Coordinates of C-alpha atoms and ligand atoms in Angstrom, one line a residue:
M87 CA 152.1 190.6 54.1
F88 CA 148.8 188.9 54.9
E89 CA 150.8 186.4 56.9
K90 CA 152.2 189.2 58.9
I91 CA 148.7 190.3 59.8
S92 CA 147.7 186.9 61.0
T93 CA 150.9 186.6 63.0
I94 CA 150.2 189.9 64.7
E95 CA 146.6 188.8 65.4
K96 CA 147.8 185.6 67.0
E97 CA 150.3 187.6 69.0
V98 CA 147.6 190.0 70.3
I99 CA 145.3 187.1 71.2
D100 CA 148.0 185.4 73.2
K101 CA 149.0 188.6 75.0
L102 CA 145.5 189.5 75.9
Q103 CA 145.1 186.1 77.5
D104 CA 148.1 186.6 79.7
I105 CA 147.1 190.0 81.2
N106 CA 144.6 191.1 83.8
T107 CA 145.2 194.8 84.6
T108 CA 144.2 198.0 82.9
K109 CA 147.8 199.1 82.8
E110 CA 149.0 196.1 80.9
L111 CA 146.0 196.5 78.5
N112 CA 147.0 200.1 77.9
D113 CA 150.6 199.0 77.0
I114 CA 149.2 196.6 74.4
K115 CA 146.9 199.3 73.1
V116 CA 149.9 201.6 72.6
A117 CA 152.1 198.9 71.1
Y118 CA 149.6 197.8 68.5
L119 CA 147.1 200.6 67.9
G120 CA 149.2 203.6 68.9
K121 CA 150.7 206.2 66.5
K122 CA 154.0 204.4 66.4
G123 CA 152.3 201.0 66.9
L124 CA 152.7 197.9 64.8
I125 CA 149.5 198.4 62.8
N126 CA 150.5 201.8 61.7
D127 CA 153.9 200.3 60.7
L128 CA 152.0 197.9 58.4
S129 CA 150.2 200.9 56.8
S130 CA 153.6 202.2 55.7
I131 CA 154.1 199.1 53.6
M132 CA 151.2 200.3 51.4
S133 CA 153.4 202.6 49.4
T134 CA 155.5 199.7 48.3
L135 CA 152.6 197.7 46.9
E136 CA 151.1 197.5 43.4
V137 CA 147.8 199.3 42.9
S138 CA 145.9 196.0 42.6
E139 CA 147.3 194.7 45.9
K140 CA 146.9 198.1 47.6
K141 CA 143.1 197.9 47.6
E142 CA 142.8 194.5 49.1
F143 CA 145.5 195.1 51.6
G144 CA 144.0 198.4 52.7
K145 CA 140.6 196.7 53.2
K146 CA 142.2 193.8 55.1
L147 CA 144.2 196.2 57.3
N148 CA 141.1 198.2 58.2
E149 CA 139.2 195.0 59.2
F150 CA 142.2 193.9 61.2
K151 CA 142.4 197.2 63.0
A152 CA 138.7 197.0 63.9
K153 CA 139.0 193.5 65.1
I154 CA 142.0 194.3 67.3
T155 CA 140.1 197.3 68.7
S156 CA 137.1 195.3 69.6
M157 CA 139.2 192.6 71.2
I158 CA 140.9 195.2 73.3
N159 CA 137.5 196.7 74.3
A160 CA 136.1 193.4 75.2
K161 CA 139.1 192.7 77.4
Q162 CA 138.8 196.1 79.0
Q163 CA 135.2 195.3 80.0
S164 CA 136.2 192.0 81.6
I165 CA 139.1 193.6 83.5
D166 CA 136.7 196.3 84.8
E167 CA 134.4 193.7 86.0
E168 CA 137.1 191.7 87.7
E169 CA 138.6 194.8 89.3
L170 CA 135.1 195.8 90.6
N171 CA 134.5 192.3 92.1
A172 CA 137.9 192.4 93.8
R173 CA 137.2 195.8 95.3
L174 CA 133.8 194.7 96.6
I175 CA 135.4 191.7 98.3
E176 CA 138.2 193.8 99.8
E177 CA 135.9 196.6 101.0
D178 CA 133.3 194.2 102.5
I179 CA 132.3 195.5 106.0
D180 CA 132.2 193.2 108.9
I181 CA 128.8 194.0 110.3
T182 CA 129.3 191.7 113.3
L183 CA 131.9 194.2 114.8
P184 CA 130.5 196.2 117.8
A185 CA 129.7 199.8 116.8
T186 CA 131.4 202.8 118.4
K187 CA 128.9 204.3 120.9
I188 CA 128.1 207.9 120.0
K189 CA 127.6 210.2 123.0
V190 CA 124.9 212.7 122.5
G191 CA 124.2 215.6 124.9
S192 CA 120.7 216.5 126.2
I193 CA 118.9 219.6 127.1
H194 CA 120.0 221.2 130.3
P195 CA 117.4 221.2 133.1
I196 CA 117.2 225.0 133.2
Q197 CA 116.8 225.2 129.5
R198 CA 114.0 222.7 129.7
I199 CA 112.2 224.9 132.2
I200 CA 112.7 227.9 130.0
N201 CA 111.4 226.1 127.0
E202 CA 108.3 225.0 128.9
I203 CA 107.6 228.5 130.1
E204 CA 108.2 229.9 126.7
D205 CA 105.7 227.5 125.2
L206 CA 103.1 228.5 127.7
F207 CA 103.5 232.2 127.1
I208 CA 103.7 231.8 123.3
S209 CA 100.4 230.0 123.5
M210 CA 99.0 233.0 125.2
G211 CA 100.1 235.3 122.4
Y212 CA 103.4 236.6 123.9
D213 CA 106.5 237.4 121.8
V214 CA 109.9 236.1 123.1
V215 CA 112.5 238.8 122.9
E216 CA 116.2 239.1 124.0
G217 CA 118.3 241.8 125.4
P218 CA 122.1 242.4 125.9
E219 CA 123.8 240.8 128.9
V220 CA 126.3 243.6 129.0
E221 CA 123.9 246.4 129.8
Q222 CA 123.9 250.1 130.4
D223 CA 123.3 251.4 133.9
L224 CA 120.6 253.5 132.2
Y225 CA 118.4 250.5 131.3
N226 CA 119.4 248.2 134.1
F227 CA 118.6 250.8 136.8
E228 CA 117.8 254.4 135.9
K229 CA 114.8 253.9 133.5
L230 CA 113.4 251.3 135.9
N231 CA 113.0 254.0 138.5
L232 CA 116.3 253.2 140.3
P233 CA 118.3 256.5 140.0
K234 CA 122.0 256.5 141.1
G235 CA 122.2 256.3 144.9
H236 CA 118.8 254.6 145.3
P237 CA 119.0 252.2 148.3
A238 CA 117.4 249.3 146.3
R239 CA 120.5 249.2 144.2
D240 CA 122.3 247.7 147.2
S241 CA 120.3 244.5 147.0
Q242 CA 121.6 243.8 143.5
D243 CA 125.4 243.9 143.9
S244 CA 126.7 244.3 140.4
F245 CA 129.6 243.5 138.2
Y246 CA 130.4 246.9 136.7
I247 CA 132.6 247.1 133.6
T248 CA 132.8 250.9 133.4
E249 CA 130.9 253.4 135.4
E250 CA 128.0 253.2 132.9
M251 CA 128.2 249.5 131.8
L252 CA 127.6 246.4 133.8
L253 CA 126.6 242.8 133.5
R254 CA 122.8 243.0 133.9
T255 CA 121.6 242.1 137.3
Q256 CA 118.1 241.3 136.1
T257 CA 116.2 240.8 132.8
S258 CA 114.0 243.9 133.7
P259 CA 116.1 246.3 131.5
V260 CA 114.5 244.5 128.5
Q261 CA 111.2 245.9 129.6
A262 CA 112.6 249.4 129.2
R263 CA 114.3 248.6 125.9
T264 CA 111.1 247.0 124.5
M265 CA 108.9 250.0 125.5
E266 CA 111.4 252.5 124.1
N267 CA 111.9 250.6 120.8
N268 CA 108.2 250.4 120.2
K269 CA 107.7 253.3 117.9
E270 CA 103.9 253.2 117.8
K271 CA 103.8 253.2 121.7
G272 CA 101.0 250.6 121.4
P273 CA 100.3 247.4 123.3
I274 CA 103.1 245.0 124.3
R275 CA 103.1 241.4 125.4
I276 CA 106.6 239.9 125.8
I277 CA 108.7 237.6 127.8
C278 CA 112.4 237.7 127.9
P279 CA 114.5 234.8 129.1
G280 CA 118.2 235.2 129.7
K281 CA 121.3 235.1 131.9
T282 CA 121.8 237.6 134.7
Y283 CA 124.7 238.3 137.0
R284 CA 125.2 239.4 140.6
R285 CA 128.2 239.7 142.8
D286 CA 127.0 237.1 145.3
N287 CA 129.1 234.4 146.9
D288 CA 128.0 231.1 145.5
D289 CA 126.2 228.8 148.0
A290 CA 123.3 226.5 148.0
T291 CA 120.8 229.2 147.1
H292 CA 123.0 231.8 145.4
S293 CA 124.9 231.8 142.1
H294 CA 126.8 234.7 140.6
Q295 CA 125.3 233.8 137.3
F296 CA 121.7 232.7 137.0
T297 CA 118.7 233.0 134.7
Q298 CA 115.5 235.0 134.8
I299 CA 112.4 235.3 132.6
E300 CA 111.0 238.8 132.5
G301 CA 107.4 239.3 131.5
L302 CA 105.8 242.6 130.4
V303 CA 102.3 243.4 129.3
V304 CA 101.3 247.0 128.4
G305 CA 97.9 248.1 127.1
E306 CA 94.8 250.1 127.8
N307 CA 92.9 248.8 130.9
I308 CA 95.4 246.2 131.9
S309 CA 94.7 245.4 135.6
L310 CA 95.8 243.4 138.5
A311 CA 93.1 240.8 137.6
D312 CA 94.9 240.2 134.3
L313 CA 98.2 239.7 136.2
K314 CA 96.5 237.3 138.5
G315 CA 94.9 235.2 135.8
T316 CA 98.1 235.1 133.8
L317 CA 100.2 233.9 136.8
E318 CA 97.6 231.4 137.7
Q319 CA 98.0 229.8 134.3
F320 CA 101.7 229.8 134.8
A321 CA 101.5 228.2 138.3
R322 CA 99.2 225.5 137.1
K323 CA 101.3 224.6 134.0
M324 CA 104.5 224.4 136.1
F325 CA 103.2 222.9 139.4
G326 CA 99.9 221.1 138.6
E327 CA 96.3 221.7 137.6
N328 CA 95.0 222.3 141.1
R329 CA 97.4 225.0 142.2
E330 CA 96.1 228.3 143.6
I331 CA 98.1 231.5 143.9
R332 CA 98.0 234.3 146.4
F333 CA 99.4 237.8 146.3
R334 CA 101.4 239.4 149.1
P335 CA 102.4 243.1 149.1
S336 CA 106.1 243.7 148.3
F337 CA 108.4 246.4 147.0
F338 CA 110.1 246.8 143.7
P339 CA 111.0 250.3 142.4
F340 CA 109.7 249.6 138.9
T341 CA 106.2 248.4 140.0
E342 CA 103.4 250.0 142.0
P343 CA 101.8 248.1 143.7
S344 CA 104.5 245.4 143.9
I345 CA 103.5 241.9 144.6
E346 CA 105.1 238.7 145.7
V347 CA 103.3 235.6 144.4
D348 CA 103.0 232.4 146.3
V349 CA 101.7 229.1 144.9
S350 CA 99.8 226.5 147.0
C351 CA 102.2 223.7 147.9
F352 CA 102.4 221.1 145.2
K353 CA 103.7 218.5 147.7
C354 CA 101.1 218.6 150.5
G355 CA 98.3 220.5 148.6
G356 CA 98.4 223.3 151.2
K357 CA 98.2 221.2 154.5
G358 CA 101.8 222.1 155.5
C359 CA 105.0 220.0 154.9
S360 CA 108.7 220.4 154.9
V361 CA 108.8 221.8 151.3
C362 CA 106.5 224.7 152.2
K363 CA 107.9 225.0 155.7
Q364 CA 104.5 224.1 157.1
T365 CA 102.8 227.2 155.6
G366 CA 101.0 225.6 152.7
W367 CA 102.4 228.2 150.4
I368 CA 105.6 228.6 148.4
E369 CA 107.0 231.9 147.2
I370 CA 107.6 231.7 143.4
L371 CA 108.1 235.2 141.9
G372 CA 108.0 238.9 142.0
S373 CA 105.6 241.1 140.0
G374 CA 103.4 244.2 140.0
M375 CA 101.8 246.9 138.0
V376 CA 104.3 248.8 135.9
H377 CA 105.2 252.0 137.7
P378 CA 104.0 255.2 135.9
H379 CA 107.5 256.6 136.1
V380 CA 108.8 253.6 134.1
L381 CA 106.1 254.0 131.4
E382 CA 106.9 257.7 131.1
N383 CA 110.7 257.1 131.1
C384 CA 110.2 254.9 128.1
G385 CA 107.9 257.3 126.2
Y386 CA 104.5 255.8 127.1
D387 CA 101.6 258.0 128.2
A388 CA 100.9 256.7 131.7
Q389 CA 97.4 258.3 131.6
K390 CA 96.4 256.1 128.7
Y391 CA 98.4 252.9 129.3
T392 CA 98.9 250.6 132.2
G393 CA 100.8 247.3 132.4
F394 CA 102.0 244.5 134.5
A395 CA 105.4 242.9 134.8
F396 CA 106.8 239.8 136.5
G397 CA 110.2 238.2 137.0
I398 CA 110.5 234.4 137.1
G399 CA 113.6 232.5 138.4
P400 CA 113.9 229.3 136.3
E401 CA 116.4 227.9 138.8
R402 CA 113.9 228.3 141.6
V403 CA 111.1 226.7 139.6
A404 CA 113.4 223.8 138.7
M405 CA 114.6 223.4 142.3
L406 CA 111.0 223.3 143.6
K407 CA 109.7 221.1 140.9
Y408 CA 112.4 218.5 141.0
G409 CA 113.4 218.7 144.7
I410 CA 116.9 220.0 144.1
N411 CA 118.4 221.7 147.1
D412 CA 121.6 223.2 145.8
I413 CA 121.6 225.7 142.9
R414 CA 125.3 225.0 142.2
Q415 CA 124.2 221.6 140.8
F416 CA 122.9 223.3 137.7
Y417 CA 126.3 224.8 136.9
T418 CA 128.9 222.2 137.9
N419 CA 127.9 220.0 134.9
D420 CA 128.2 216.8 136.8
L421 CA 126.9 214.3 134.3
R422 CA 125.5 212.0 137.1
F423 CA 123.2 214.8 138.2
L424 CA 122.2 215.7 134.6
N425 CA 121.5 212.1 133.8
D426 CA 119.4 211.7 136.9
F427 CA 117.4 214.7 135.8
N428 CA 117.0 213.2 132.4
R429 CA 115.5 210.1 134.0
I430 CA 113.1 212.2 136.1
E431 CA 111.9 213.9 132.9
G432 CA 111.8 210.7 130.8
G433 CA 114.7 212.5 129.1
N434 CA 116.1 211.9 125.8
S435 CA 117.0 208.3 124.9
N436 CA 120.5 209.4 123.7
E437 CA 121.5 211.0 127.0
A438 CA 125.2 211.5 127.7
K439 CA 126.9 208.6 129.5
Ligands
DAH195 N1 113.9 242.1 138.6 C1 113.4 241.6 139.8 C2 114.6 240.9 140.5 O1 115.5 240.5 139.9 C3 112.3 240.6 139.6 C4 111.1 241.3 139.2 C5 110.2 241.7 140.2 C6 110.8 241.5 137.9 C7 109.0 242.3 139.8 C8 109.6 242.2 137.5 C9 108.8 242.6 138.5 O2 109.4 242.5 136.3 O3 107.6 243.3 138.2 O4 114.5 240.8 141.7

Protein backbone atom coordinates (compact mmCIF):
# COMPACT_ATOMS: atom_id res chain seq x y z
CA MET A 1 0.00 0.00 0.00
CA PHE A 2 2.75 2.43 0.92
CA GLU A 3 4.44 1.53 -2.32
CA LYS A 4 1.30 2.45 -4.17
CA ILE A 5 1.39 5.87 -2.60
CA SER A 6 4.96 6.47 -3.75
CA THR A 7 4.15 5.17 -7.25
CA ILE A 8 1.27 7.58 -7.51
CA GLU A 9 3.43 10.41 -6.20
CA LYS A 10 6.08 9.75 -8.84
CA GLU A 11 3.40 9.55 -11.48
CA VAL A 12 1.98 12.94 -10.45
CA ILE A 13 5.43 14.53 -10.40
CA ASP A 14 6.12 13.24 -13.93
CA LYS A 15 2.80 14.37 -15.27
CA LEU A 16 3.13 17.84 -13.76
CA GLN A 17 6.44 18.23 -15.49
CA ASP A 18 4.94 17.45 -18.87
CA ILE A 19 2.08 19.92 -18.83
CA ASN A 20 1.81 23.69 -19.25
CA THR A 21 -1.85 24.68 -19.47
CA THR A 22 -4.52 25.26 -16.85
CA LYS A 23 -6.79 22.81 -18.64
CA GLU A 24 -4.26 19.96 -18.40
CA LEU A 25 -3.68 20.81 -14.76
CA ASN A 26 -7.40 20.63 -14.07
CA ASP A 27 -7.52 17.17 -15.66
CA ILE A 28 -4.77 16.01 -13.30
CA LYS A 29 -6.57 17.57 -10.34
CA VAL A 30 -9.75 15.65 -11.18
CA ALA A 31 -7.86 12.40 -11.85
CA TYR A 32 -6.05 12.41 -8.50
CA LEU A 33 -7.89 14.63 -6.05
CA GLY A 34 -11.41 14.44 -7.49
CA LYS A 35 -14.30 12.56 -5.87
CA LYS A 36 -13.67 9.57 -8.08
CA GLY A 37 -9.92 10.22 -8.20
CA LEU A 38 -7.08 7.83 -7.37
CA ILE A 39 -6.51 9.18 -3.88
CA ASN A 40 -10.10 8.62 -2.89
CA ASP A 41 -9.73 5.10 -4.29
CA LEU A 42 -6.88 4.55 -1.86
CA SER A 43 -9.10 5.65 1.03
CA SER A 44 -11.43 2.80 0.23
CA ILE A 45 -8.61 0.35 1.02
CA MET A 46 -8.83 1.51 4.65
CA SER A 47 -11.74 -0.74 5.45
CA THR A 48 -9.64 -3.83 4.53
CA LEU A 49 -6.82 -2.95 6.96
CA GLU A 50 -6.06 -4.02 10.50
CA VAL A 51 -6.73 -1.41 13.17
CA SER A 52 -2.98 -0.93 13.80
CA GLU A 53 -2.27 -0.35 10.10
CA LYS A 54 -5.28 1.86 9.64
CA LYS A 55 -3.90 4.64 11.82
CA GLU A 56 -0.56 4.85 10.08
CA PHE A 57 -2.04 4.53 6.63
CA GLY A 58 -4.62 7.21 7.34
CA LYS A 59 -1.93 9.61 8.51
CA LYS A 60 0.24 8.85 5.49
CA LEU A 61 -2.70 9.27 3.15
CA ASN A 62 -3.55 12.71 4.57
CA GLU A 63 0.03 13.86 4.24
CA PHE A 64 0.11 12.56 0.72
CA LYS A 65 -3.09 14.39 -0.20
CA ALA A 66 -1.70 17.64 1.22
CA LYS A 67 1.53 17.16 -0.69
CA ILE A 68 -0.21 16.55 -4.00
CA THR A 69 -2.50 19.55 -3.39
CA SER A 70 0.44 21.85 -2.76
CA MET A 71 2.29 20.52 -5.82
CA ILE A 72 -0.72 21.22 -7.96
CA ASN A 73 -1.09 24.71 -6.49
CA ALA A 74 2.55 25.50 -7.13
CA LYS A 75 2.17 24.33 -10.69
CA GLN A 76 -0.94 26.47 -11.10
CA GLN A 77 1.01 29.51 -10.00
CA SER A 78 3.78 28.90 -12.50
CA ILE A 79 1.28 28.29 -15.32
CA ASP A 80 -0.49 31.55 -14.45
CA GLU A 81 2.78 33.43 -14.65
CA GLU A 82 3.69 31.90 -17.98
CA GLU A 83 0.27 32.58 -19.42
CA LEU A 84 0.46 36.20 -18.30
CA ASN A 85 3.92 36.64 -19.83
CA ALA A 86 2.74 35.11 -23.09
CA ARG A 87 -0.22 37.47 -23.19
CA LEU A 88 1.92 40.51 -22.48
CA ILE A 89 4.19 39.62 -25.39
CA GLU A 90 1.26 38.93 -27.71
CA GLU A 91 -0.58 42.15 -26.84
CA ASP A 92 2.47 44.34 -27.08
CA ILE A 93 1.58 47.58 -28.93
CA ASP A 94 3.79 48.84 -31.69
CA ILE A 95 4.13 52.47 -30.71
CA THR A 96 6.07 53.27 -33.87
CA LEU A 97 2.93 52.88 -36.03
CA PRO A 98 1.50 56.24 -37.18
CA ALA A 99 -1.65 57.14 -35.21
CA THR A 100 -5.07 57.65 -36.81
CA LYS A 101 -5.73 61.38 -37.07
CA ILE A 102 -8.86 62.37 -35.16
CA LYS A 103 -10.85 65.16 -36.80
CA VAL A 104 -12.33 67.59 -34.33
CA GLY A 105 -14.81 70.30 -35.26
CA SER A 106 -14.53 73.91 -34.18
CA ILE A 107 -16.92 76.65 -33.16
CA HIS A 108 -18.82 78.18 -36.09
CA PRO A 109 -17.94 81.86 -36.79
CA ILE A 110 -21.50 83.00 -36.03
CA GLN A 111 -21.53 81.10 -32.76
CA ARG A 112 -18.19 82.72 -31.84
CA ILE A 113 -19.69 86.17 -32.38
CA ILE A 114 -22.77 85.21 -30.32
CA ASN A 115 -20.54 83.87 -27.51
CA GLU A 116 -18.51 87.08 -27.49
CA ILE A 117 -21.64 89.26 -27.36
CA GLU A 118 -23.15 87.08 -24.65
CA ASP A 119 -19.98 87.41 -22.55
CA LEU A 120 -20.11 91.19 -22.84
CA PHE A 121 -23.76 91.50 -21.81
CA ILE A 122 -23.45 88.91 -19.03
CA SER A 123 -20.60 91.05 -17.64
CA MET A 124 -23.04 93.99 -17.61
CA GLY A 125 -25.56 91.98 -15.58
CA TYR A 126 -27.88 90.75 -18.34
CA ASP A 127 -29.59 87.35 -18.33
CA VAL A 128 -29.48 85.24 -21.49
CA VAL A 129 -32.94 83.87 -22.36
CA GLU A 130 -34.39 81.85 -25.20
CA GLY A 131 -37.71 81.73 -26.99
CA PRO A 132 -39.44 79.42 -29.46
CA GLU A 133 -38.51 79.47 -33.16
CA VAL A 134 -42.04 78.37 -34.07
CA GLU A 135 -43.89 81.39 -32.75
CA GLN A 136 -47.42 82.73 -32.50
CA ASP A 137 -48.42 85.67 -34.67
CA LEU A 138 -49.54 87.19 -31.36
CA TYR A 139 -45.97 87.51 -30.02
CA ASN A 140 -44.08 87.90 -33.28
CA PHE A 141 -46.29 90.81 -34.38
CA GLU A 142 -49.42 91.77 -32.45
CA LYS A 143 -48.00 92.40 -29.00
CA LEU A 144 -45.14 94.30 -30.65
CA ASN A 145 -47.57 96.88 -31.95
CA LEU A 146 -47.91 95.28 -35.39
CA PRO A 147 -51.60 94.41 -35.69
CA LYS A 148 -52.85 92.33 -38.64
CA GLY A 149 -52.75 94.44 -41.82
CA HIS A 150 -49.99 96.75 -40.50
CA PRO A 151 -47.84 97.79 -43.48
CA ALA A 152 -44.60 97.12 -41.59
CA ARG A 153 -45.45 93.42 -41.66
CA ASP A 154 -44.66 93.48 -45.38
CA SER A 155 -40.97 94.07 -44.71
CA GLN A 156 -40.78 90.76 -42.85
CA ASP A 157 -42.05 88.22 -45.34
CA SER A 158 -42.90 85.24 -43.17
CA PHE A 159 -43.07 81.46 -43.25
CA TYR A 160 -46.57 80.83 -41.89
CA ILE A 161 -47.39 77.32 -40.64
CA THR A 162 -51.03 78.04 -39.83
CA GLU A 163 -52.85 81.35 -39.79
CA GLU A 164 -51.68 81.96 -36.23
CA MET A 165 -48.28 80.20 -36.21
CA LEU A 166 -45.11 81.08 -38.08
CA LEU A 167 -41.33 80.72 -37.97
CA ARG A 168 -40.33 83.83 -36.04
CA THR A 169 -39.07 86.61 -38.31
CA GLN A 170 -37.16 88.30 -35.48
CA THR A 171 -36.10 87.63 -31.89
CA SER A 172 -38.26 90.57 -30.72
CA PRO A 173 -41.18 88.28 -29.66
CA VAL A 174 -38.95 87.20 -26.76
CA GLN A 175 -39.25 90.78 -25.45
CA ALA A 176 -43.02 90.34 -25.22
CA ARG A 177 -42.74 86.87 -23.69
CA THR A 178 -40.22 88.00 -21.08
CA MET A 179 -42.30 91.00 -20.01
CA GLU A 180 -45.47 88.91 -19.91
CA ASN A 181 -43.84 86.10 -17.90
CA ASN A 182 -42.38 88.48 -15.34
CA LYS A 183 -45.05 88.17 -12.67
CA GLU A 184 -43.71 90.97 -10.46
CA LYS A 185 -43.65 93.38 -13.43
CA GLY A 186 -40.30 94.64 -12.16
CA PRO A 187 -37.07 95.54 -13.93
CA ILE A 188 -35.72 93.38 -16.77
CA ARG A 189 -32.28 93.09 -18.38
CA ILE A 190 -31.99 90.35 -20.97
CA ILE A 191 -30.51 89.40 -24.28
CA CYS A 192 -31.92 86.65 -26.46
CA PRO A 193 -29.79 85.08 -29.20
CA GLY A 194 -31.45 82.76 -31.69
CA LYS A 195 -32.39 81.75 -35.19
CA THR A 196 -34.88 83.75 -37.25
CA TYR A 197 -36.50 83.11 -40.62
CA ARG A 198 -37.77 85.21 -43.53
CA ARG A 199 -39.09 84.33 -46.96
CA ASP A 200 -36.22 86.05 -48.73
CA ASN A 201 -34.37 84.78 -51.78
CA ASP A 202 -30.86 83.88 -50.71
CA ASP A 203 -28.17 86.15 -52.14
CA ALA A 204 -24.96 87.79 -50.95
CA THR A 205 -26.77 89.81 -48.27
CA HIS A 206 -29.93 87.78 -47.62
CA SER A 207 -30.48 84.38 -46.10
CA HIS A 208 -33.89 82.78 -45.41
CA GLN A 209 -32.46 81.71 -42.07
CA PHE A 210 -30.19 83.95 -40.04
CA THR A 211 -29.56 84.89 -36.42
CA GLN A 212 -30.40 87.83 -34.23
CA ILE A 213 -29.64 88.91 -30.70
CA GLU A 214 -32.42 90.81 -29.06
CA GLY A 215 -31.75 93.07 -26.10
CA LEU A 216 -34.30 94.46 -23.67
CA VAL A 217 -33.93 96.61 -20.58
CA VAL A 218 -36.98 97.73 -18.60
CA GLY A 219 -36.90 99.77 -15.43
CA GLU A 220 -37.78 103.06 -13.81
CA ASN A 221 -35.98 106.03 -15.38
CA ILE A 222 -34.35 104.10 -18.20
CA SER A 223 -33.39 106.66 -20.85
CA LEU A 224 -31.84 107.06 -24.29
CA ALA A 225 -28.56 107.91 -22.55
CA ASP A 226 -28.55 104.38 -21.04
CA LEU A 227 -29.13 102.93 -24.49
CA LYS A 228 -26.29 104.96 -25.94
CA GLY A 229 -23.83 104.02 -23.19
CA THR A 230 -24.72 100.34 -23.52
CA LEU A 231 -24.36 100.25 -27.30
CA GLU A 232 -21.07 102.16 -27.10
CA GLN A 233 -19.71 99.34 -24.92
CA PHE A 234 -20.94 96.85 -27.47
CA ALA A 235 -19.38 98.71 -30.43
CA ARG A 236 -16.03 99.03 -28.67
CA LYS A 237 -15.92 95.39 -27.65
CA MET A 238 -16.72 94.16 -31.16
CA PHE A 239 -14.96 96.75 -33.32
CA GLY A 240 -12.18 98.26 -31.21
CA GLU A 241 -11.58 100.55 -28.25
CA ASN A 242 -11.65 103.83 -30.19
CA ARG A 243 -15.05 103.35 -31.83
CA GLU A 244 -17.71 106.04 -31.59
CA ILE A 245 -21.39 105.52 -32.26
CA ARG A 246 -24.05 107.83 -33.62
CA PHE A 247 -27.82 107.66 -33.60
CA ARG A 248 -30.02 108.23 -36.65
CA PRO A 249 -33.81 108.41 -36.50
CA SER A 250 -35.58 105.37 -37.89
CA PHE A 251 -38.86 103.51 -37.58
CA PHE A 252 -39.79 100.26 -35.86
CA PRO A 253 -43.39 99.76 -34.69
CA PHE A 254 -42.27 98.49 -31.26
CA THR A 255 -40.00 101.43 -30.37
CA GLU A 256 -40.62 105.17 -30.01
CA PRO A 257 -38.36 106.87 -30.83
CA SER A 258 -36.68 104.33 -33.10
CA ILE A 259 -33.01 104.61 -33.76
CA GLU A 260 -30.55 103.23 -36.25
CA VAL A 261 -27.05 102.96 -34.80
CA ASP A 262 -23.87 103.55 -36.78
CA VAL A 263 -20.34 102.82 -35.62
CA SER A 264 -17.32 104.84 -36.76
CA CYS A 265 -15.48 102.86 -39.42
CA PHE A 266 -12.97 100.47 -37.89
CA LYS A 267 -11.03 100.28 -41.15
CA CYS A 268 -10.28 103.95 -41.80
CA GLY A 269 -11.11 105.37 -38.38
CA GLY A 270 -13.77 107.64 -39.93
CA LYS A 271 -11.83 109.21 -42.84
CA GLY A 272 -13.79 107.34 -45.49
CA CYS A 273 -12.90 104.10 -47.29
CA SER A 274 -14.51 101.32 -49.32
CA VAL A 275 -15.79 99.48 -46.21
CA CYS A 276 -17.79 102.52 -45.01
CA LYS A 277 -18.59 103.64 -48.57
CA GLN A 278 -16.58 106.85 -47.96
CA THR A 279 -18.97 107.98 -45.18
CA GLY A 280 -16.81 107.15 -42.17
CA TRP A 281 -19.77 105.35 -40.55
CA ILE A 282 -21.16 101.82 -40.73
CA GLU A 283 -24.74 100.92 -39.87
CA ILE A 284 -24.73 98.16 -37.24
CA LEU A 285 -28.12 97.76 -35.60
CA GLY A 286 -31.67 98.89 -34.90
CA SER A 287 -32.86 100.01 -31.49
CA GLY A 288 -35.11 102.42 -29.65
CA MET A 289 -37.14 103.14 -26.52
CA VAL A 290 -39.78 100.44 -25.94
CA HIS A 291 -43.12 101.73 -27.27
CA PRO A 292 -45.66 102.36 -24.43
CA HIS A 293 -48.15 100.15 -26.31
CA VAL A 294 -45.74 97.22 -26.09
CA LEU A 295 -45.22 97.76 -22.35
CA GLU A 296 -49.00 97.91 -21.83
CA ASN A 297 -49.64 94.90 -24.10
CA CYS A 298 -47.37 92.89 -21.83
CA GLY A 299 -48.89 94.06 -18.54
CA TYR A 300 -46.41 96.82 -17.64
CA ASP A 301 -47.46 100.23 -16.35
CA ALA A 302 -46.06 102.56 -19.03
CA GLN A 303 -46.43 105.54 -16.68
CA LYS A 304 -44.00 103.99 -14.24
CA TYR A 305 -41.67 102.02 -16.50
CA THR A 306 -39.61 102.81 -19.55
CA GLY A 307 -37.17 100.65 -21.43
CA PHE A 308 -34.89 100.31 -24.39
CA ALA A 309 -34.48 97.52 -26.90
CA PHE A 310 -32.07 96.61 -29.66
CA GLY A 311 -31.64 93.96 -32.30
CA ILE A 312 -28.17 92.85 -33.37
CA GLY A 313 -27.45 90.79 -36.50
CA PRO A 314 -24.48 88.51 -35.71
CA GLU A 315 -24.01 87.78 -39.43
CA ARG A 316 -23.60 91.48 -40.14
CA VAL A 317 -21.17 91.88 -37.25
CA ALA A 318 -19.12 88.90 -38.48
CA MET A 319 -19.14 90.12 -42.09
CA LEU A 320 -17.92 93.57 -41.08
CA LYS A 321 -15.40 92.30 -38.58
CA TYR A 322 -13.84 89.68 -40.82
CA GLY A 323 -14.37 91.25 -44.24
CA ILE A 324 -16.71 88.52 -45.47
CA ASN A 325 -18.83 89.69 -48.39
CA ASP A 326 -21.29 86.84 -48.89
CA ILE A 327 -23.64 85.79 -46.09
CA ARG A 328 -24.14 82.37 -47.73
CA GLN A 329 -20.62 81.42 -46.73
CA PHE A 330 -21.82 80.99 -43.17
CA TYR A 331 -24.35 78.36 -44.19
CA THR A 332 -22.74 76.33 -46.97
CA ASN A 333 -20.32 74.72 -44.51
CA ASP A 334 -17.34 74.80 -46.83
CA LEU A 335 -14.51 73.63 -44.58
CA ARG A 336 -11.97 75.74 -46.48
CA PHE A 337 -13.90 78.86 -45.45
CA LEU A 338 -14.40 77.69 -41.87
CA ASN A 339 -10.72 76.81 -41.50
CA ASP A 340 -9.61 80.16 -42.91
CA PHE A 341 -11.81 81.75 -40.32
CA ASN A 342 -10.23 79.64 -37.60
CA ARG A 343 -6.84 80.91 -38.65
CA ILE A 344 -8.00 84.54 -38.52
CA GLU A 345 -9.22 83.91 -35.01
CA GLY A 346 -6.19 81.97 -33.88
CA GLY A 347 -8.81 79.24 -33.86
CA ASN A 348 -8.66 75.98 -32.15
CA SER A 349 -5.62 73.82 -32.70
CA ASN A 350 -7.79 70.81 -33.50
CA GLU A 351 -9.62 72.46 -36.35
CA ALA A 352 -11.31 70.23 -38.95
CA LYS A 353 -9.12 69.26 -41.89
N1 LIG B 1 -36.56 93.15 -34.88
C1 LIG B 1 -35.94 94.12 -35.73
C2 LIG B 1 -35.71 93.52 -37.10
O1 LIG B 1 -35.65 92.34 -37.22
C3 LIG B 1 -34.64 94.59 -35.14
C4 LIG B 1 -34.89 95.45 -33.97
C5 LIG B 1 -34.97 96.84 -34.13
C6 LIG B 1 -35.03 94.92 -32.71
C7 LIG B 1 -35.21 97.65 -33.07
C8 LIG B 1 -35.28 95.76 -31.63
C9 LIG B 1 -35.37 97.13 -31.84
O2 LIG B 1 -35.44 95.28 -30.40
O3 LIG B 1 -35.60 97.95 -30.76
O4 LIG B 1 -35.56 94.25 -38.04
